Short mmCIF file of C-alpha atoms in Angstrom, two decimals:
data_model
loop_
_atom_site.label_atom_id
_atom_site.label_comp_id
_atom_site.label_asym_id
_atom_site.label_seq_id
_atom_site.Cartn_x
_atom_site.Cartn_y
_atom_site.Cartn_z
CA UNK A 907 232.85 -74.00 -19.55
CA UNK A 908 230.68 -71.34 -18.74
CA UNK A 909 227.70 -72.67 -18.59
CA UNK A 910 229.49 -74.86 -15.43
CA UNK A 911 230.16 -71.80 -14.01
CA UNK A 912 227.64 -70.82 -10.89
CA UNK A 913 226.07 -67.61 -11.66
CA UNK A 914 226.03 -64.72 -9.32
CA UNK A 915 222.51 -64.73 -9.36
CA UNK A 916 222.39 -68.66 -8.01
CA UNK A 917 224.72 -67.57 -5.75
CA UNK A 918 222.64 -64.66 -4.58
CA UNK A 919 219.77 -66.54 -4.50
CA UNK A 920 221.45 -69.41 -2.68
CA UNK A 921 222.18 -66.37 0.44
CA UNK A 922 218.44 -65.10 0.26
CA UNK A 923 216.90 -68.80 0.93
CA UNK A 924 219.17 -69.81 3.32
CA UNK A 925 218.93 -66.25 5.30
CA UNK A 926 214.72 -66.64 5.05
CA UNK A 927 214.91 -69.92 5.98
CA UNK A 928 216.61 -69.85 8.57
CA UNK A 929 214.79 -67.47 10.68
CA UNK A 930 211.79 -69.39 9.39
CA UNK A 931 212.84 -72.50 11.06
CA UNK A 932 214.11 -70.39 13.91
CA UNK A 933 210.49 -68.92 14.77
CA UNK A 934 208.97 -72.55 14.30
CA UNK A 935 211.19 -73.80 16.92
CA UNK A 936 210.76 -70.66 19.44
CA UNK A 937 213.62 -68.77 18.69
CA UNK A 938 213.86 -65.15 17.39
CA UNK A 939 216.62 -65.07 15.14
CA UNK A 940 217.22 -61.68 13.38
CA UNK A 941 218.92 -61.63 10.07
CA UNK A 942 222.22 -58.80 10.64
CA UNK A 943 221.80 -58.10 6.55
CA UNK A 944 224.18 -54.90 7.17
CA UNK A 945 226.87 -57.49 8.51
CA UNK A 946 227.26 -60.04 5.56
CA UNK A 947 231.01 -60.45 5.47
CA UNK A 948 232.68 -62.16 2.23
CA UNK A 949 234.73 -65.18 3.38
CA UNK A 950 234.85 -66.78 6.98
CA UNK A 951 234.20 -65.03 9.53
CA UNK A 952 232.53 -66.24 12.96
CA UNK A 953 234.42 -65.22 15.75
CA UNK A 954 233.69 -66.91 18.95
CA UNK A 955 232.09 -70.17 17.58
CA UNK A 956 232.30 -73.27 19.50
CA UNK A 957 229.85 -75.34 17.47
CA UNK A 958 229.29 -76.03 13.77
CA UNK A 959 227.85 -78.35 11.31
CA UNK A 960 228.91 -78.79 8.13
CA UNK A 961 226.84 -79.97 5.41
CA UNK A 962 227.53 -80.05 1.33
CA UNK A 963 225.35 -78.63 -1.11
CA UNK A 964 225.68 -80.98 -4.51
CA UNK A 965 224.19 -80.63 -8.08
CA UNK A 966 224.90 -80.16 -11.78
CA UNK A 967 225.72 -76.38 -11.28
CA UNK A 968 226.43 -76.21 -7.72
CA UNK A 969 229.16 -77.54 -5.42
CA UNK A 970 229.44 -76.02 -1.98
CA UNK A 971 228.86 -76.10 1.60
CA UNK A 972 227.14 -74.75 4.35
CA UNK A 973 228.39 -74.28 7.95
CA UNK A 974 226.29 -73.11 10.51
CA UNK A 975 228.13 -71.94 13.32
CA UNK A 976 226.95 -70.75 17.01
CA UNK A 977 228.81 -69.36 20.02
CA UNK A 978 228.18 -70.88 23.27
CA UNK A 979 224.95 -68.84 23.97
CA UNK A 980 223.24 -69.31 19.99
CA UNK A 981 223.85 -73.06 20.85
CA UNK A 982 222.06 -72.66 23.91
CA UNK A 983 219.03 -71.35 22.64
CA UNK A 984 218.16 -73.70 20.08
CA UNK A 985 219.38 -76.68 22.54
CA UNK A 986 216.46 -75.00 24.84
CA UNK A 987 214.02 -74.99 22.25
CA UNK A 988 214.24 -78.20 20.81
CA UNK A 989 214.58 -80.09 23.96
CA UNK A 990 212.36 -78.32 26.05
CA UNK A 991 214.75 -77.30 28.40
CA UNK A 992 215.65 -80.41 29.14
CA UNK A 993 219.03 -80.90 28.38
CA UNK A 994 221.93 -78.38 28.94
CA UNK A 995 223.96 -77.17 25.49
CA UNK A 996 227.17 -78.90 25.49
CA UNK A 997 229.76 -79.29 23.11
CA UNK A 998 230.92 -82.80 24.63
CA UNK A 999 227.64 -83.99 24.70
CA UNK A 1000 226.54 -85.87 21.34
CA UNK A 1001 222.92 -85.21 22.45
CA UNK A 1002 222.67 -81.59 22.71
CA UNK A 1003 225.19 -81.42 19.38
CA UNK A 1004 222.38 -83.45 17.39
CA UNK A 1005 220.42 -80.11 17.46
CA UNK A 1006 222.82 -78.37 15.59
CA UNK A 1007 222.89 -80.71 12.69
CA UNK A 1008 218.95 -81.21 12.51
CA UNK A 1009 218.80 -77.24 12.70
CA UNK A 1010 221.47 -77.38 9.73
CA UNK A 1011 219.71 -80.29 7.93
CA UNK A 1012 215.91 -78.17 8.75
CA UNK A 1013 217.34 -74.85 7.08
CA UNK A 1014 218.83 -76.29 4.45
CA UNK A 1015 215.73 -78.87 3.44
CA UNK A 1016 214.22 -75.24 3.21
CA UNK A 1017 216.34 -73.38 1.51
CA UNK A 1018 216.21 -75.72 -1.46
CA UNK A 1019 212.90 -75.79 -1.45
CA UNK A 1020 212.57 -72.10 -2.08
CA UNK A 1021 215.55 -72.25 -4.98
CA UNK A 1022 214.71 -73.03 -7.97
CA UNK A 1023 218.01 -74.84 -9.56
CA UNK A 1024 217.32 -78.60 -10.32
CA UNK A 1025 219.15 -81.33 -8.79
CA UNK A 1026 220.08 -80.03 -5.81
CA UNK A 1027 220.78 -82.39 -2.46
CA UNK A 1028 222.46 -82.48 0.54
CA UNK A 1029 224.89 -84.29 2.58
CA UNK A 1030 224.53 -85.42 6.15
CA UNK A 1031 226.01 -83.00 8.73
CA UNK A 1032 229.41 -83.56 9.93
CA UNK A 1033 229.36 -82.12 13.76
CA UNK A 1034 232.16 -79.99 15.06
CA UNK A 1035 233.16 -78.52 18.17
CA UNK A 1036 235.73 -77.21 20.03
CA UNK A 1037 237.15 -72.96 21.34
CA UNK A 1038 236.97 -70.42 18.31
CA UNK A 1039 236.13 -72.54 15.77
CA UNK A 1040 237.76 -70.56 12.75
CA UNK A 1041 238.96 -72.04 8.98
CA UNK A 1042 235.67 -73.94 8.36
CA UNK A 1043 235.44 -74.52 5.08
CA UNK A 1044 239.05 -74.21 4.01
CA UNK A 1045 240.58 -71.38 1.80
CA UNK A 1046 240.51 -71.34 -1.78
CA UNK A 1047 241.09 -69.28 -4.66
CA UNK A 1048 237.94 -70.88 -6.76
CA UNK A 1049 235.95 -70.78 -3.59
CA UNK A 1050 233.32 -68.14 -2.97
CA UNK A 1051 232.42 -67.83 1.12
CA UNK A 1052 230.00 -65.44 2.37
CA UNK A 1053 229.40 -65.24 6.18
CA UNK A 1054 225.55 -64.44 7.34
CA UNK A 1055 225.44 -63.58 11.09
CA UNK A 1056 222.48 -63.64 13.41
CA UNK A 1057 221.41 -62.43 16.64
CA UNK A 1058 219.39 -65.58 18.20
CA UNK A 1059 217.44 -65.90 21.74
CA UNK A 1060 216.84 -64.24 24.29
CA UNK A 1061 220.95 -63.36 25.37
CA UNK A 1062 221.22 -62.43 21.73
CA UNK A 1063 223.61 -65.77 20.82
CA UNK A 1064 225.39 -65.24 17.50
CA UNK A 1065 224.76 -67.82 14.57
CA UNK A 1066 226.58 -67.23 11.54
CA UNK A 1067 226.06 -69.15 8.27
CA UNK A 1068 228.75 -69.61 6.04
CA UNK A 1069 227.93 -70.20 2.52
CA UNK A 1070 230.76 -71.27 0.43
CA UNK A 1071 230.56 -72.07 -3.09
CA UNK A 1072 233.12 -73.53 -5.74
CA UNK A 1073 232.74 -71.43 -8.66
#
């Protein structure tokens, strides 16, 4: 049984890669994202989100998922910078949503890359939107969820990743 168990130091590596990553894709799109290290929160907690994707992280030790979630102006920015300023960020809009998943799908094809636990893939994102997004993934005992926040853009939009892992 323990050797099914996800280490803390998977888990903690798991947080590092995504954080690193993320920025990393951030800059290669255009967008300063800074890493709030000082603000990692255990469990869920994203307050004034109105977009998220939701992808699952699967493989013989690991079982999890990873939300990344963006108030109105974090969505903006990276809608911006991947169309060009083209098309406005809106949650309605299946379009300007897109960019949150392949932003999700981008950090997370990174991530992995940089961790070094075999097997590892990932699901397609599932889009969500809608005022205060909140309870995403749910609440459970054997679950471990660790919030990463980010200042993004230039109107400092927040991104937060939540990490949460079945242990």
């Amino acid at each position: 049984r323990s050797a099914r168990r996800m280490s803390t130091q998977v888990i903690a590596s798991l947080v590092n890669a995504y954080a690193g990553a993320f920025v990393s894709v951030s800059q290669m799109m255009g967008v300063e994202a800074t890493f709030l290290k000082g603000e990692i929160t255990p469990g869920v907690n994203a307050p004034g989100s109105r977009v998220a994707a939701l992808i699952g992280v699967v493989g013989p030790s690991v079982h999890g998922t990873v939300a990344l979630m963006a108030d109105m102006a974090g969505f903006s920015a990276y809608v911006k910078a991947m169309t060009g300023g083209m098309i406005e960020a809106n949650p309605e809009d299946p379009m300007s949503m897109s960019v949150i998943g392949e932003l999700t799908n981008m950090t997370s094809g990174q991530a992995l890359m940089k961790v070094e636990v075999p097997g590892l893939d990932i699901t397609p994102p599932q889009l969500m939107a809608g005022e205060n997004l909140k309870a995403i993934p749910t609440k459970k005992a054997d679950v471990k969820s660790f919030t990463l926040p980010f200042d993004v853009g230039p109107e400092k939009g927040r991104v937060y990743l939540v990490l949460s892992f079945h242990e």
